[in-house]
Structure formats: C-alpha cells, structure tokens
Tab-separated table of C-alpha atoms and ligand atoms in Angstrom:
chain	number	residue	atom	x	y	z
R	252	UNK	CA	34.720	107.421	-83.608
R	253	UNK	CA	32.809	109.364	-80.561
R	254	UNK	CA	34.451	112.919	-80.478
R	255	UNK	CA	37.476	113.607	-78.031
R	256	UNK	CA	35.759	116.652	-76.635
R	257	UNK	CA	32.275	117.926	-76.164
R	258	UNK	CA	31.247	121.510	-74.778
R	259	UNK	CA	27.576	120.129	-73.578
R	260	UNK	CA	27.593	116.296	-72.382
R	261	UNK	CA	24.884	115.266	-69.901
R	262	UNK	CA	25.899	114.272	-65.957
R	263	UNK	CA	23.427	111.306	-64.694
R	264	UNK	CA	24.956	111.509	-61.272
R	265	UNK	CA	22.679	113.087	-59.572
R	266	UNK	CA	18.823	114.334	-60.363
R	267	UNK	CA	20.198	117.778	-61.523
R	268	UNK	CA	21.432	116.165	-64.554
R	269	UNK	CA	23.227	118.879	-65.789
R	270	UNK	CA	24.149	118.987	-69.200
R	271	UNK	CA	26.396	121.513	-69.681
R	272	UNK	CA	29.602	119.959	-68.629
R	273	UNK	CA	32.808	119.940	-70.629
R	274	UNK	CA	34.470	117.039	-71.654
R	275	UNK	CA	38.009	115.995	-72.690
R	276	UNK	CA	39.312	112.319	-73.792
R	277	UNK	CA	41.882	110.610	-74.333
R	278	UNK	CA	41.756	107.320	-75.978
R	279	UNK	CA	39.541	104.880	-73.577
R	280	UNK	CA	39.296	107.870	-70.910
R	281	UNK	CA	38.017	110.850	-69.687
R	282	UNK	CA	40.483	113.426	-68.491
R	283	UNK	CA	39.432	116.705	-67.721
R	284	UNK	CA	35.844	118.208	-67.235
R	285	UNK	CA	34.565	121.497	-67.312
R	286	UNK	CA	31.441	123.291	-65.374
R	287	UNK	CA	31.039	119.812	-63.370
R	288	UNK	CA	30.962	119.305	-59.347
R	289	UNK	CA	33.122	116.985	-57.386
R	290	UNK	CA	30.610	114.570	-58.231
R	291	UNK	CA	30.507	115.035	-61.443
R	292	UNK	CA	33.773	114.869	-61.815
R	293	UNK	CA	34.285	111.769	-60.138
R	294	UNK	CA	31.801	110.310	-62.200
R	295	UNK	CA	33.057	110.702	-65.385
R	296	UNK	CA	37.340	110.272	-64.617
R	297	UNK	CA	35.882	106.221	-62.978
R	298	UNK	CA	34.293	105.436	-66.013
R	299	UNK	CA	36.751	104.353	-68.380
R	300	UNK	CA	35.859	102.442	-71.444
R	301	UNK	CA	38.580	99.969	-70.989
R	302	UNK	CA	38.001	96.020	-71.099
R	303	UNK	CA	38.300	96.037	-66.924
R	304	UNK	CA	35.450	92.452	-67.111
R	305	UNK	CA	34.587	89.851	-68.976
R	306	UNK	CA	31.981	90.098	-71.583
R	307	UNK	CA	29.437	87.953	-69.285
R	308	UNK	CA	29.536	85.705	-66.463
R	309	UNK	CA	27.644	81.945	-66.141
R	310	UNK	CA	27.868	80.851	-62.503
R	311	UNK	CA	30.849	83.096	-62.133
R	312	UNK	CA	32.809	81.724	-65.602
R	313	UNK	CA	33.509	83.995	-68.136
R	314	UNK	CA	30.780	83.191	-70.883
R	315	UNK	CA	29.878	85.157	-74.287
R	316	UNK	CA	27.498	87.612	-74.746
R	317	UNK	CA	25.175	85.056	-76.701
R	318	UNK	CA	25.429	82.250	-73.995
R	319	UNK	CA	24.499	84.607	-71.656
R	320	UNK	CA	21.229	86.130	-73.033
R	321	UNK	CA	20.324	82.805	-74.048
R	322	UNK	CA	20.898	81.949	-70.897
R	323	UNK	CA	18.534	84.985	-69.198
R	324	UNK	CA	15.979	84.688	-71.779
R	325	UNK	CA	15.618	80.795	-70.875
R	326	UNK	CA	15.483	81.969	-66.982
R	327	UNK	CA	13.036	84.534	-67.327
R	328	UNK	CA	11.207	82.232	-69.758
R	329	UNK	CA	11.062	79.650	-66.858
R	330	UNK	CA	9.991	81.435	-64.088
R	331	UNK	CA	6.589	82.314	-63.171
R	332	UNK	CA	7.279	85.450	-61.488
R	333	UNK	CA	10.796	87.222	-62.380
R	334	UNK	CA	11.447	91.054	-60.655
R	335	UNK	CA	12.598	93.259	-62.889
R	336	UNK	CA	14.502	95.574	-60.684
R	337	UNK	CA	16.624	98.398	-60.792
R	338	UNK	CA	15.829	101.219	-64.062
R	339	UNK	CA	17.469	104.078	-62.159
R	340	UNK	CA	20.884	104.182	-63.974
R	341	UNK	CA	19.715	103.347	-67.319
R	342	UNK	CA	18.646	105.268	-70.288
R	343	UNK	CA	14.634	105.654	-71.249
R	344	UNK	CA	15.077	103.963	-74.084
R	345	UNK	CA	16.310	100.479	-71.806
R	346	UNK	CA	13.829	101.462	-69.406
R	347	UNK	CA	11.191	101.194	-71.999
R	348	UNK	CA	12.598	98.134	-73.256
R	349	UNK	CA	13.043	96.574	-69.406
R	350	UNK	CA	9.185	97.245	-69.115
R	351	UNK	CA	8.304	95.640	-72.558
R	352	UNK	CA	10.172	92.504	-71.196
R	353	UNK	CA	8.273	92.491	-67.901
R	354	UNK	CA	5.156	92.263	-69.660
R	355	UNK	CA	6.270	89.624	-72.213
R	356	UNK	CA	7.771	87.397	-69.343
R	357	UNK	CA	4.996	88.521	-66.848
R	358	UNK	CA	6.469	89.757	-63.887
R	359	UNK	CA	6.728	92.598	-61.620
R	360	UNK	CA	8.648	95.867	-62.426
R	361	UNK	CA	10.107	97.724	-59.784
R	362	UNK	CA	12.544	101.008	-59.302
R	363	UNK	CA	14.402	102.725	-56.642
R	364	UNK	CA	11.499	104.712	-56.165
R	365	UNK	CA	9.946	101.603	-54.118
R	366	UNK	CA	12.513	102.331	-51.472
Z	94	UNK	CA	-3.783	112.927	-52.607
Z	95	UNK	CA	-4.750	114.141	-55.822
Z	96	UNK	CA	-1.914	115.793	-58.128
Z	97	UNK	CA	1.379	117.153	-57.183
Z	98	UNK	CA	1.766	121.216	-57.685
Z	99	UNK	CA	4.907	121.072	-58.997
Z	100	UNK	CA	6.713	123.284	-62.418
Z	101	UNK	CA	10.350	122.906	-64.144
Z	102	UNK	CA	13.648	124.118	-62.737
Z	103	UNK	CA	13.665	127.056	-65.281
Z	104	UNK	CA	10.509	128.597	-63.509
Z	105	UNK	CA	12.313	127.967	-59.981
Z	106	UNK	CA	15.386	130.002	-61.047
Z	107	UNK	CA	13.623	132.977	-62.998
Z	108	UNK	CA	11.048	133.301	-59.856
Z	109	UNK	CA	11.299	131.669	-56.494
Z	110	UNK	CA	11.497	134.294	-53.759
Z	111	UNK	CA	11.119	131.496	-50.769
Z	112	UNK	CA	13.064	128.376	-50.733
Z	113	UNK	CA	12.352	125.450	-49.248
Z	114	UNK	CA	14.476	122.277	-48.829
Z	115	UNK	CA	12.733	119.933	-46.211
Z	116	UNK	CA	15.367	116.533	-45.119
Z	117	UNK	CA	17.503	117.014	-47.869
Z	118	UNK	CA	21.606	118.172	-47.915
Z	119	UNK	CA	21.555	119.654	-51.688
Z	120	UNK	CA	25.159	120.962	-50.719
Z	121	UNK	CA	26.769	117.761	-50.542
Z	122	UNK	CA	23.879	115.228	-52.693
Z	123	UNK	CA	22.869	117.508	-55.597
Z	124	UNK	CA	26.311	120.133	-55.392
Z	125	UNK	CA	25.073	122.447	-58.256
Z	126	UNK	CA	21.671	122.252	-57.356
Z	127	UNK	CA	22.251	126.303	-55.667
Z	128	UNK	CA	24.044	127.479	-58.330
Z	129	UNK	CA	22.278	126.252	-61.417
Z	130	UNK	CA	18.431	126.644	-60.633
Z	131	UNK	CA	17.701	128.006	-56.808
Z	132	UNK	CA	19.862	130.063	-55.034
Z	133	UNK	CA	22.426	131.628	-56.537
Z	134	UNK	CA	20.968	131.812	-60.060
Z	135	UNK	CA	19.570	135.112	-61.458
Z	136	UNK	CA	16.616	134.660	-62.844
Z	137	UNK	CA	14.093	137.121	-65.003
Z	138	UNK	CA	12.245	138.219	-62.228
Z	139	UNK	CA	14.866	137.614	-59.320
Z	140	UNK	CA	17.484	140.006	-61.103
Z	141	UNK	CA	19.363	140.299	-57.498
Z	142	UNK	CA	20.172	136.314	-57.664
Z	143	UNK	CA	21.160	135.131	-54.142
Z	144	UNK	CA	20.191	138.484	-52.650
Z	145	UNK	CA	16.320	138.158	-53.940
Z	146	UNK	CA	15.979	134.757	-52.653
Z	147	UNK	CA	15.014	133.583	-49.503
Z	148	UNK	CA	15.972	130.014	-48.187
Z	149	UNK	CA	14.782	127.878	-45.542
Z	150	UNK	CA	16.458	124.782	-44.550
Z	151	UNK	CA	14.101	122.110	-42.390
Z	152	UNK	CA	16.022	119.302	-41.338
Z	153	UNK	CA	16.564	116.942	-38.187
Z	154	UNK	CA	20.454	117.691	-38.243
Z	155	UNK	CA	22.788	120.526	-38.930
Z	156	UNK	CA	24.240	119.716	-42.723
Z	157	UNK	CA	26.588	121.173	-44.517
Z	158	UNK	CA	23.736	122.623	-46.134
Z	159	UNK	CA	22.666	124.646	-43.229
Z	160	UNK	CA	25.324	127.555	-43.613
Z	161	UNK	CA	23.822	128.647	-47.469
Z	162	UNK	CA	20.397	128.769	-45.389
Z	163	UNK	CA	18.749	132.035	-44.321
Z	164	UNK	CA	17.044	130.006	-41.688
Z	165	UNK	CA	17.566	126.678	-39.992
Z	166	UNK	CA	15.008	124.689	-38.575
Z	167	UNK	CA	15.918	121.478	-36.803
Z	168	UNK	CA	12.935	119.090	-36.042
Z	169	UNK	CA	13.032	116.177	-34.152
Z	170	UNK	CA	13.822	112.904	-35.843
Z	171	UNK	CA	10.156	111.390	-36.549
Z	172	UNK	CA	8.321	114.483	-36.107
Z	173	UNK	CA	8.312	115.709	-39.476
Z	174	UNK	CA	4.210	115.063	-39.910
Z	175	UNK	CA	3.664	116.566	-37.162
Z	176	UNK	CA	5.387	120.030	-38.063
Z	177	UNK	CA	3.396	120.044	-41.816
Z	178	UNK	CA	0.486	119.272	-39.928
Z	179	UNK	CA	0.307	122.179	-37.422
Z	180	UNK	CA	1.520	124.328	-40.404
Z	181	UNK	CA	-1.359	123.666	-42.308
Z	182	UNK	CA	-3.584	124.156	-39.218
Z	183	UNK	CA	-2.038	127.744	-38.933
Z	184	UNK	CA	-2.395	128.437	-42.640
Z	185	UNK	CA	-5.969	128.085	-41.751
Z	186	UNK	CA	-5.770	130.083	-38.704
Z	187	UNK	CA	-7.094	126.635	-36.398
Z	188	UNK	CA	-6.082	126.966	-33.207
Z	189	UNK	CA	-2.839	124.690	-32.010
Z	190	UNK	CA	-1.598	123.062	-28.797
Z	191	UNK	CA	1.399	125.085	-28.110
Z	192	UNK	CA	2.733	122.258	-26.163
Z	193	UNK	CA	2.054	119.227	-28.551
Z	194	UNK	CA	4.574	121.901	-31.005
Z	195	UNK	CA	7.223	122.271	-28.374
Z	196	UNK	CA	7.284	118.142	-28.622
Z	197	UNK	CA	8.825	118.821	-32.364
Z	198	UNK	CA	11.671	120.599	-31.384
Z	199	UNK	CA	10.555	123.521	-32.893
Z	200	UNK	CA	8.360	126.723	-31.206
Z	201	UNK	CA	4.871	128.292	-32.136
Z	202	UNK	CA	6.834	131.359	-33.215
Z	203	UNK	CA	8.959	129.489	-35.750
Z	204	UNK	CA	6.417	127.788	-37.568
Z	205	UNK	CA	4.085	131.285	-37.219
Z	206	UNK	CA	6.696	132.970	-38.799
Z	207	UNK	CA	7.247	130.401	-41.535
Z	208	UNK	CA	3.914	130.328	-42.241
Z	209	UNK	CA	3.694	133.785	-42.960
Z	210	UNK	CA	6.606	134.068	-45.481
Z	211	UNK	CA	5.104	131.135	-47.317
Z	212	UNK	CA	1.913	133.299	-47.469
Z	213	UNK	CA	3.782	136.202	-47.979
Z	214	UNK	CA	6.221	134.689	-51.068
Z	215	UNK	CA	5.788	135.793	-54.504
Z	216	UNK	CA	6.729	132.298	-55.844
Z	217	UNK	CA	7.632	129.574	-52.950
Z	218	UNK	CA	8.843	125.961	-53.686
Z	219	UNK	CA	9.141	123.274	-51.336
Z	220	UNK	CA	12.242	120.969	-52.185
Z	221	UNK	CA	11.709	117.507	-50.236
Z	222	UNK	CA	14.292	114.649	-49.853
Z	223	UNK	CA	14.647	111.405	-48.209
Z	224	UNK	CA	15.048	112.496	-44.752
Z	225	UNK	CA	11.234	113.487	-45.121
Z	226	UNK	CA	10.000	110.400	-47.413
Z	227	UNK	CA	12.212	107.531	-46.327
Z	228	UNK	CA	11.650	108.251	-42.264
Z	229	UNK	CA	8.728	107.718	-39.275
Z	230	UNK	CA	5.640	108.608	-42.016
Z	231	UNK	CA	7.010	108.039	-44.971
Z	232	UNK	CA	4.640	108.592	-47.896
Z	233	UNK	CA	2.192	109.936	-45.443
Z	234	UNK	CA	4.667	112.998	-44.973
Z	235	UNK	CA	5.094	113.355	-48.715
Z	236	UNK	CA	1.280	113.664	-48.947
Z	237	UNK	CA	1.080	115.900	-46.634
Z	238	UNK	CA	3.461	118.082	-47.950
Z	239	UNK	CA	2.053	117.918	-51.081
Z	240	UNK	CA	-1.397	118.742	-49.511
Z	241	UNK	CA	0.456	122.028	-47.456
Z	242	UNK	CA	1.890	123.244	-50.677
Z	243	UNK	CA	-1.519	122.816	-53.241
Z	244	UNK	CA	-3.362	124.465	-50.112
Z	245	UNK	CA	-0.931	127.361	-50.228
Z	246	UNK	CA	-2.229	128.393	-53.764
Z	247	UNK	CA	-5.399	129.991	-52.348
Z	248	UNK	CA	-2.690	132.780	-51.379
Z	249	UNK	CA	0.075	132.589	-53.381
Z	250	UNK	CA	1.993	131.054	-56.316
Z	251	UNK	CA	3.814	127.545	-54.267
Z	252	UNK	CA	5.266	124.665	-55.850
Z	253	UNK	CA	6.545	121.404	-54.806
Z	254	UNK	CA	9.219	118.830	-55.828
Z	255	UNK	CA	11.004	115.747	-54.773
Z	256	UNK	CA	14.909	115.910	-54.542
Z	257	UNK	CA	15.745	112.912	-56.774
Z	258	UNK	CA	19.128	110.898	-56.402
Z	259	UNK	CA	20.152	108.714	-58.677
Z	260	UNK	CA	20.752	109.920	-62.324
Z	261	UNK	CA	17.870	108.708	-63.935
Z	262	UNK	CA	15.095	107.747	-61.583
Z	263	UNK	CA	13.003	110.136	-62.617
Z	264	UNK	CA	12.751	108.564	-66.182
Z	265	UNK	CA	11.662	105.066	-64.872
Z	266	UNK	CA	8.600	106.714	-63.082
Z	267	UNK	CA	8.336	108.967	-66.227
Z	268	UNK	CA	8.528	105.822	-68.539
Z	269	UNK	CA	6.817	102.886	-66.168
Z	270	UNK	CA	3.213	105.502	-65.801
Z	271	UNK	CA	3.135	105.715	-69.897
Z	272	UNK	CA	3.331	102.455	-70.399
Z	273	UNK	CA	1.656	100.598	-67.694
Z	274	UNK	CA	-0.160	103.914	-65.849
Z	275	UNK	CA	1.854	103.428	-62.673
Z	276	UNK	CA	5.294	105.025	-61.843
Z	277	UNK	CA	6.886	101.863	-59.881
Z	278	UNK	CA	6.073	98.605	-58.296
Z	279	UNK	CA	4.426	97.371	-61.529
Z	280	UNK	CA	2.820	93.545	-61.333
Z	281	UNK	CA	2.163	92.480	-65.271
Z	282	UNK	CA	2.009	88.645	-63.745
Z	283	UNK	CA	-1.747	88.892	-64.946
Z	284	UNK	CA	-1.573	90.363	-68.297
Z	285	UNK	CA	-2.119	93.646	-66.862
Z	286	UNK	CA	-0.632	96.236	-64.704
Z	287	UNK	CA	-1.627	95.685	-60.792
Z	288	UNK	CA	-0.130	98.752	-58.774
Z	289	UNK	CA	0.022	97.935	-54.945
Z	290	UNK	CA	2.629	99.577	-52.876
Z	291	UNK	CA	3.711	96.827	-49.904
Z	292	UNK	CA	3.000	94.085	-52.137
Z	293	UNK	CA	4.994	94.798	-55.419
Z	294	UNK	CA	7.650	96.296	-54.045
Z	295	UNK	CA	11.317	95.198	-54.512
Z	296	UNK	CA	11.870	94.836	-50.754
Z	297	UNK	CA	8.812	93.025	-50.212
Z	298	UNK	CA	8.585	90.789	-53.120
Z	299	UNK	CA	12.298	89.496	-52.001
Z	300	UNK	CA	11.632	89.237	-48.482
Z	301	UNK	CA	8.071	87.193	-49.234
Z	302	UNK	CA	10.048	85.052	-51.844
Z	303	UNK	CA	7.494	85.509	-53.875
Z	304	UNK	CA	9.373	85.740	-57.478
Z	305	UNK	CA	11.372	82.947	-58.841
Z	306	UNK	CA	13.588	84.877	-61.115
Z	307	UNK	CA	15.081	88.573	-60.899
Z	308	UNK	CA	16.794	90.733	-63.757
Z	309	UNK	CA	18.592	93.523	-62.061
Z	310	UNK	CA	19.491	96.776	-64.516
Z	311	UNK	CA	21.840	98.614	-63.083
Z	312	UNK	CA	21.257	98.102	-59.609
Z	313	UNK	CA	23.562	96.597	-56.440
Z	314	UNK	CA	20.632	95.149	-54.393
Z	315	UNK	CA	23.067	92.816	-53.350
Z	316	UNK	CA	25.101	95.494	-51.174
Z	317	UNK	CA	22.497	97.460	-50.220
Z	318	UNK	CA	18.851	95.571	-49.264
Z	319	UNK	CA	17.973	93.559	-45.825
Z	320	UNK	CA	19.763	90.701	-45.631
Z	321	UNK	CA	16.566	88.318	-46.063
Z	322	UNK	CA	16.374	89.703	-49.701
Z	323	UNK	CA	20.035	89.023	-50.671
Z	324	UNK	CA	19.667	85.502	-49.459
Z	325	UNK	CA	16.161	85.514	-52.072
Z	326	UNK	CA	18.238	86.852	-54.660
Z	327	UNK	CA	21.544	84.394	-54.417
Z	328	UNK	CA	18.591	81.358	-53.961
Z	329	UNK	CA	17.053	81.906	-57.246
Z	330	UNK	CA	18.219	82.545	-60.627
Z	331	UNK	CA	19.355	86.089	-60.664
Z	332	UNK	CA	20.602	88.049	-64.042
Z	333	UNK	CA	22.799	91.206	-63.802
Z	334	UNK	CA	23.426	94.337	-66.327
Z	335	UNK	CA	25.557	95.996	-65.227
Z	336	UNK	CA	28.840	98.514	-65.991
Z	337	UNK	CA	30.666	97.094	-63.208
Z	338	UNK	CA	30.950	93.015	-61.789
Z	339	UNK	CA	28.782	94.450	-58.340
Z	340	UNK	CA	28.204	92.709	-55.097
Z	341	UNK	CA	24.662	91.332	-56.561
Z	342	UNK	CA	26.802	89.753	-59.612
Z	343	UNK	CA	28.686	87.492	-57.299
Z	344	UNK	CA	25.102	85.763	-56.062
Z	345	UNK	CA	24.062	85.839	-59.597
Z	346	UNK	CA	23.718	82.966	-62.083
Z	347	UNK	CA	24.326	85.565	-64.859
Z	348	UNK	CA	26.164	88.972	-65.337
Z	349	UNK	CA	26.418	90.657	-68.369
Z	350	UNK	CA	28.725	93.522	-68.511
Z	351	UNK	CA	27.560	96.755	-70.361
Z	352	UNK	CA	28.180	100.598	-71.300
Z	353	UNK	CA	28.104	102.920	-69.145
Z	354	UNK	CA	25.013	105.140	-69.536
Z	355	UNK	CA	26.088	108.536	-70.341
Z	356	UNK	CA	29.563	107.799	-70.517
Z	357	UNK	CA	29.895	105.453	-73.212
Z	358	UNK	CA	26.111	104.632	-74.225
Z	359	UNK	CA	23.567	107.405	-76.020
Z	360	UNK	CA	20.120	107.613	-75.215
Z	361	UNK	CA	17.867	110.230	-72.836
Z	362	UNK	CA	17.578	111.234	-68.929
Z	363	UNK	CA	14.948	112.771	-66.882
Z	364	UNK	CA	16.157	115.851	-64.646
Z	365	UNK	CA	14.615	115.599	-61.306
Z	366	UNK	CA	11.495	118.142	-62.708
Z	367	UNK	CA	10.768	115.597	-65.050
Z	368	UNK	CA	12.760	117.342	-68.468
Z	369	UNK	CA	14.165	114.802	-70.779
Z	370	UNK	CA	17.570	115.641	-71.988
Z	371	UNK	CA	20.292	113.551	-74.314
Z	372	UNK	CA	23.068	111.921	-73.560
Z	373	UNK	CA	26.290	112.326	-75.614
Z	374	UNK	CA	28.327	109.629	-75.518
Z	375	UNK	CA	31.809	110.736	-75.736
Z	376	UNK	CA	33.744	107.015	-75.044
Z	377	UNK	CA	33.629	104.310	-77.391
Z	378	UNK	CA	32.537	101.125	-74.708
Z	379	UNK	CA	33.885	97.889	-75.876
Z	380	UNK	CA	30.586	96.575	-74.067
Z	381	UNK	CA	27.079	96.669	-75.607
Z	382	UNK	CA	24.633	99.250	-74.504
Z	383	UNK	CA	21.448	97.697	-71.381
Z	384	UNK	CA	19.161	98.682	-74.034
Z	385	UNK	CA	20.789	96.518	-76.859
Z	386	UNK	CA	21.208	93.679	-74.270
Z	387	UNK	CA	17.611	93.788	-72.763
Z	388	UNK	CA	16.585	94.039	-76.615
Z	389	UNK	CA	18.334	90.756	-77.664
Z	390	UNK	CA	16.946	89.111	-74.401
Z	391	UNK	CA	13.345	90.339	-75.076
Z	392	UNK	CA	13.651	88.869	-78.831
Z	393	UNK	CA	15.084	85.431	-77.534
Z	394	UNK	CA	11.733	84.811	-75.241
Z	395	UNK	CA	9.513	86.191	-77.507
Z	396	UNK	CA	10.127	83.236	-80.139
Z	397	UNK	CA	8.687	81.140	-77.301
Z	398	UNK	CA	5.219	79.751	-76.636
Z	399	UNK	CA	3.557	82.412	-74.809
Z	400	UNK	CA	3.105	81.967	-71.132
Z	401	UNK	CA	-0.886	82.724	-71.835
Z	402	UNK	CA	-3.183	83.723	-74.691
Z	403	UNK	CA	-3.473	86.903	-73.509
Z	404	UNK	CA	0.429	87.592	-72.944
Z	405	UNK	CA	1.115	88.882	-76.109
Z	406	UNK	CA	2.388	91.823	-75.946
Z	407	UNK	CA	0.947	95.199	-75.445
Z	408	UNK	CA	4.246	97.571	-74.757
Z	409	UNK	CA	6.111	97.940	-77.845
Z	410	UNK	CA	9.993	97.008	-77.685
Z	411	UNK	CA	10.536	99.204	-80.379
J	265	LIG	S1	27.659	117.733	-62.255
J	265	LIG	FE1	27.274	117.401	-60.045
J	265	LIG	S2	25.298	118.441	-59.669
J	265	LIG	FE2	25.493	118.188	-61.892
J	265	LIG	S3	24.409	116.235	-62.321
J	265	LIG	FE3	26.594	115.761	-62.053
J	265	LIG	S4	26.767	115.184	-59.886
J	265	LIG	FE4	24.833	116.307	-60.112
C-alpha cells in the first residue's frame, strides 16, 4: 500500500515543480495538502484514483488493456509515418520509452515545446 | 545562437539582485515561483530577501503580476524584438533612433535606465515566457534574448531562463537531446534523427497530413490545435494515453486509460532549470502507469519484421 501521508511529494503542475508539498489521503483520494498553491492544490484534490473510465477504448467500446495495445502496436506497426506527440505530462522514464518506440516504429517525435 | 547562459533556481534565490520576467504572469502561471526561488526568498548572499531584490516586469499588458514588480514596462504587442534589439545597441553604447523606440511603447529613458541596472546588477536573470516566444518573432525573440543576456557577461554575472508550463516539459527536451541529440520535433522515419523546426513539428506534420498514424501521451491536441489538424487526427488512426477520456480520445481509434503521473504513478520530473526530482506516488491507480503501457506496446511491435535493416533499434527501452 502507497502511504496515506507524505511530508515531501512532487507537484508537476507547473515548471516549478515543487516538491515539498504535504500530502494527506484517504482511501482512493487526496484530501488535504500542505505548502502547495491554488494550483497545486487543485491538482492533486481532481486526481482521484477511482475507476471514473474504462480500462481502454476500441472505436469508442470499452476494450481490455491487451486488445488495446495489440491494437496500437498493429497501428503503429502499419503506418509509415506515426507522430508521437505529447511527452509533457509524463514521467522521464515514459518519455524515454515514447522515444525508444518512435525509433522502432520510425516516426517523428514531437513535444509541447514545438508550439 | 550558440548556448543558453542559464544556472539552477538555487543560484537565482541565494544571488539575483535584478529580476527579470519578460511576457510571462508568474503570479497567476507559476504561483510559488516568488516565494520559493526569486523574490521573496532569502538567499546566502541576498540576506534582506524581497528587500535585496530588484524586479522588473516587461510585458504587453498589466498582469496580476505587475503589482509584486518594482518596475513595469508595457511594450507594444509585436514589438518585443525590437525593444531587446535597441537594448543591446545601448549596451554597446550605438547610437539609436529615438523615434523608431517611441514606436515600442516604451521611451529612450526607460530602456537607458534598464540598461544600466542590468550593467549595474551583481547577479541579473532574465525570466522569459510565452508572451515573448509564442508572439510576432517568435524564436527570433528568444535568440535574441539569449544573445542580450550572454552579451551582458562582459560586465556582469546575467543569466537566462525560459518560464516552462506544463509539469514536465522540461524532461522531454532533457530526455529527446540524449537520446536522439535534439530537444523536440524529432524525425527517426530514416533510421536517424532529422531535426527541422517547420517541418517536424506537431502542427505542421498534422496540417501537411503527412503521418498516417499518431500516439498521443498525455496530450489534448484534440481541444486545443487548428482545426485542420483535428480533422488529420480523427482521419487517421489515432492512439490515446491518457489519465482522463479527453477531447482527442473521442476522434481516436484507441484510448487507453492510465495513472496519473505524480499522483498515482512513480518516476522523475524536470523543474523548469532543468533539475530532475522524484515523484512519490501517494494513490494506489487502478490504471497502469504510460510508461508500463508504452513498454508493452514497444514489446508487441518489436516481435515484428522490422520496417528496414537498419531499424533495429538504437535507444534502449530499458
Ligand atoms: S504547487 Fe503551485 S507553484 Fe508549485 S509546482 Fe504545483 S502548481 Fe506550480
């Protein structure tokens, strides 16, 4: 089990990052933060780790996790030029792994610093 | 352009005298930005905190920023290029056309004066947002501030940095230039990494058509790009990771739903001065993490014939 309260969690919010912020939980929620902005604050109390979506989605029906990366893989597999877009609210370690699969698939890989 | 003058947030809070945020609204876009490394912060050599600091706010509209500002300057919209270019030409004592200023809403006077308390700072650093890089110029403005503030070291100690948004944008330039050598608008469609602003970009790839697939990681392109590129995206095959079911994962063929980073999925962020800190996860998601996702993807095509000899595979997926 992740702890119910941590004196130094990370914010990804915004590019201060700051990672001294309080946190409190209760069961699938946050409730109460310490040392963080509106923001901050915001952030954390929306994100819930409640079942709010299906797993995955195949042409808008709910689908299994395993249909649908079979599904991507066979789509990126296909194309001859997939985008790899987005990066900016994922960890390095994804980011790493989101460039990796560029390269295997051969494509183009793109953040919201293009903007 | 050469390299960007730049240091961490640390060095800004324990010695900036002068501080510059250039088409940017910290107060309301990065809230603790004052209190935590500029402004308000004491620092080792700025014992006095607010009182030892000096900032300057340059910006085409009165923000709520402008009241934590020592002084406002208010350009006119499109005209920022113009002001970093006659302050350069005054840091070099050239002679300007006092008129051609007056067309940037700002005096002579002003930017004299500005000049010489960039000269005259013990430590300066020049904060610039999206009101600089994302208007008339663009990356021409960022280049020239960045040229401004590495020609300022001949008198004193100046710095520069961009005001990043989003949480961890700073790690996919930091991660995309070790890997492939360039921060963004990467083309592997070769084998190798092509970097061509214009041509790789997001925007301009979906508005050409040119790609016949997209994988969007954490991203609503779908809500926020022209509307030629949201008709590219809902024409071809386009997969979604993301926490939420966004506007791009209604035009999408598939959506995958996964943990929020941060919140509910470990791993590491770049701060905006490019310092990598960990995320503790304090919620258990009953989603699996982007990176365990894009992981099972990359594993699934790479039991596949390769799409050419030379494909195979030089970034590790470790
Ligand atoms: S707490 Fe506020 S200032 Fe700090 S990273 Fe989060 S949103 Fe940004």
């Amino acid at each position: 089990m992740p702890p119910t309260t941590l004196e130094n969690a990370t914010c990804t919010f915004c590019g201060c990052v700051c990672d001294n912020i309080g946190l409190e939980a209760d069961g699938d929620r946050i409730v109460k933060t310490k040392r963080a902005c509106g923001l901050g604050e915001a952030w954390f109390k929306n994100h819930t780790a409640e079942r709010l979506y299906p797993d995955a989605l195949i042409d808008g029906k709910p689908a299994s996790v395993d249909e649908a990366v079979e599904a991507a893989a066979d789509y990126l597999y296909q194309a001859n030029m997939p985008l790899v877009y987005g990066l900016s609210n994922i960890t390095c370690e994804a980011q790493r792994k989101a460039v990796a699969l560029a390269e295997l698939v051969g494509g183009v890989v793109d953040s919201h610093t293009s903007l | 352009m050469g390299g960007k003058v730049t240091c961490t947030l640390g060095e800004v809070k324990n010695r900036a005298d002068l501080i510059i945020y250039w088409g940017g609204n910290p107060a309301d876009c990065h809230p603790l930005h004052f209190s935590r490394y500029t402004l308000n912060a004491k620092g080792k050599h700025v014992p006095q905190g607010r009182k030892g600091r000096t900032m300057v706010l340059v910006d085409v509209r009165e923000t709520p920023s402008v009241r934590f500002s020592d002084i406002f300057l208010q350009v006119r919209p499109g005209k920022d290029f113009e002001v970093v270019t006659t302050l350069r030409a005054l840091l070099k004592n050239r002679p300007v056309d006092e008129a051609r200023v007056a067309e940037t809403g700002l005096t002579l006077e002003q930017l004299q004066n500005l000049v010489d308390r960039m000269k005259n700072a013990r430590f300066g650093v020049l904060f610039f947002g999206m009101g600089l890089t994302m208007t008339r110029g663009k990356h021409m403005n960022s280049a020239a501030v960045l040229t401004l503030v590495a020609e300022l070291n001949a008198f004193t100690k100046f710095v520069s940095m961009p005001m990043r948004g989003h949480g961890n944008v700073t790690g996919a330039d930091v991660v995309m230039r070790w890997t492939t050598g360039f921060p963004f608008g990467v083309n592997l469609s070769r084998g190798y990494p092509r970097f061509n602003p214009g041509e790789f970009s997001t925007i301009d790839v979906l508005v050409r058509g040119d790609n016949d697939a997209a994988l969007i990681l954490g991203a609503d392109p779908g809500a926020t790009m022209p509307q030629p590129a949201i008709d590219h995206l809902a024409r071809i095959p386009t997969i979604v990771l993301d926490p939420k079911l966004t506007h791009t994962s209604r035009l999408a063929r598939v959506h995958i739903t996964t943990a929020t980073t941060g919140i509910s999925a470990p791993g590491t962020a770049y701060r905006m001065d490019e310092i990598p800190l960990p995320l503790k996860p304090i919620l258990k998601s009953p989603y699996p993490t982007d990176e365990e996702v894009i992981r099972r993807i990359y594993e699934k095509v790479k039991v596949k014939p390769a799409w050419s000899p030379a494909a195979y595979a030089k970034v590790p997926c470790a």
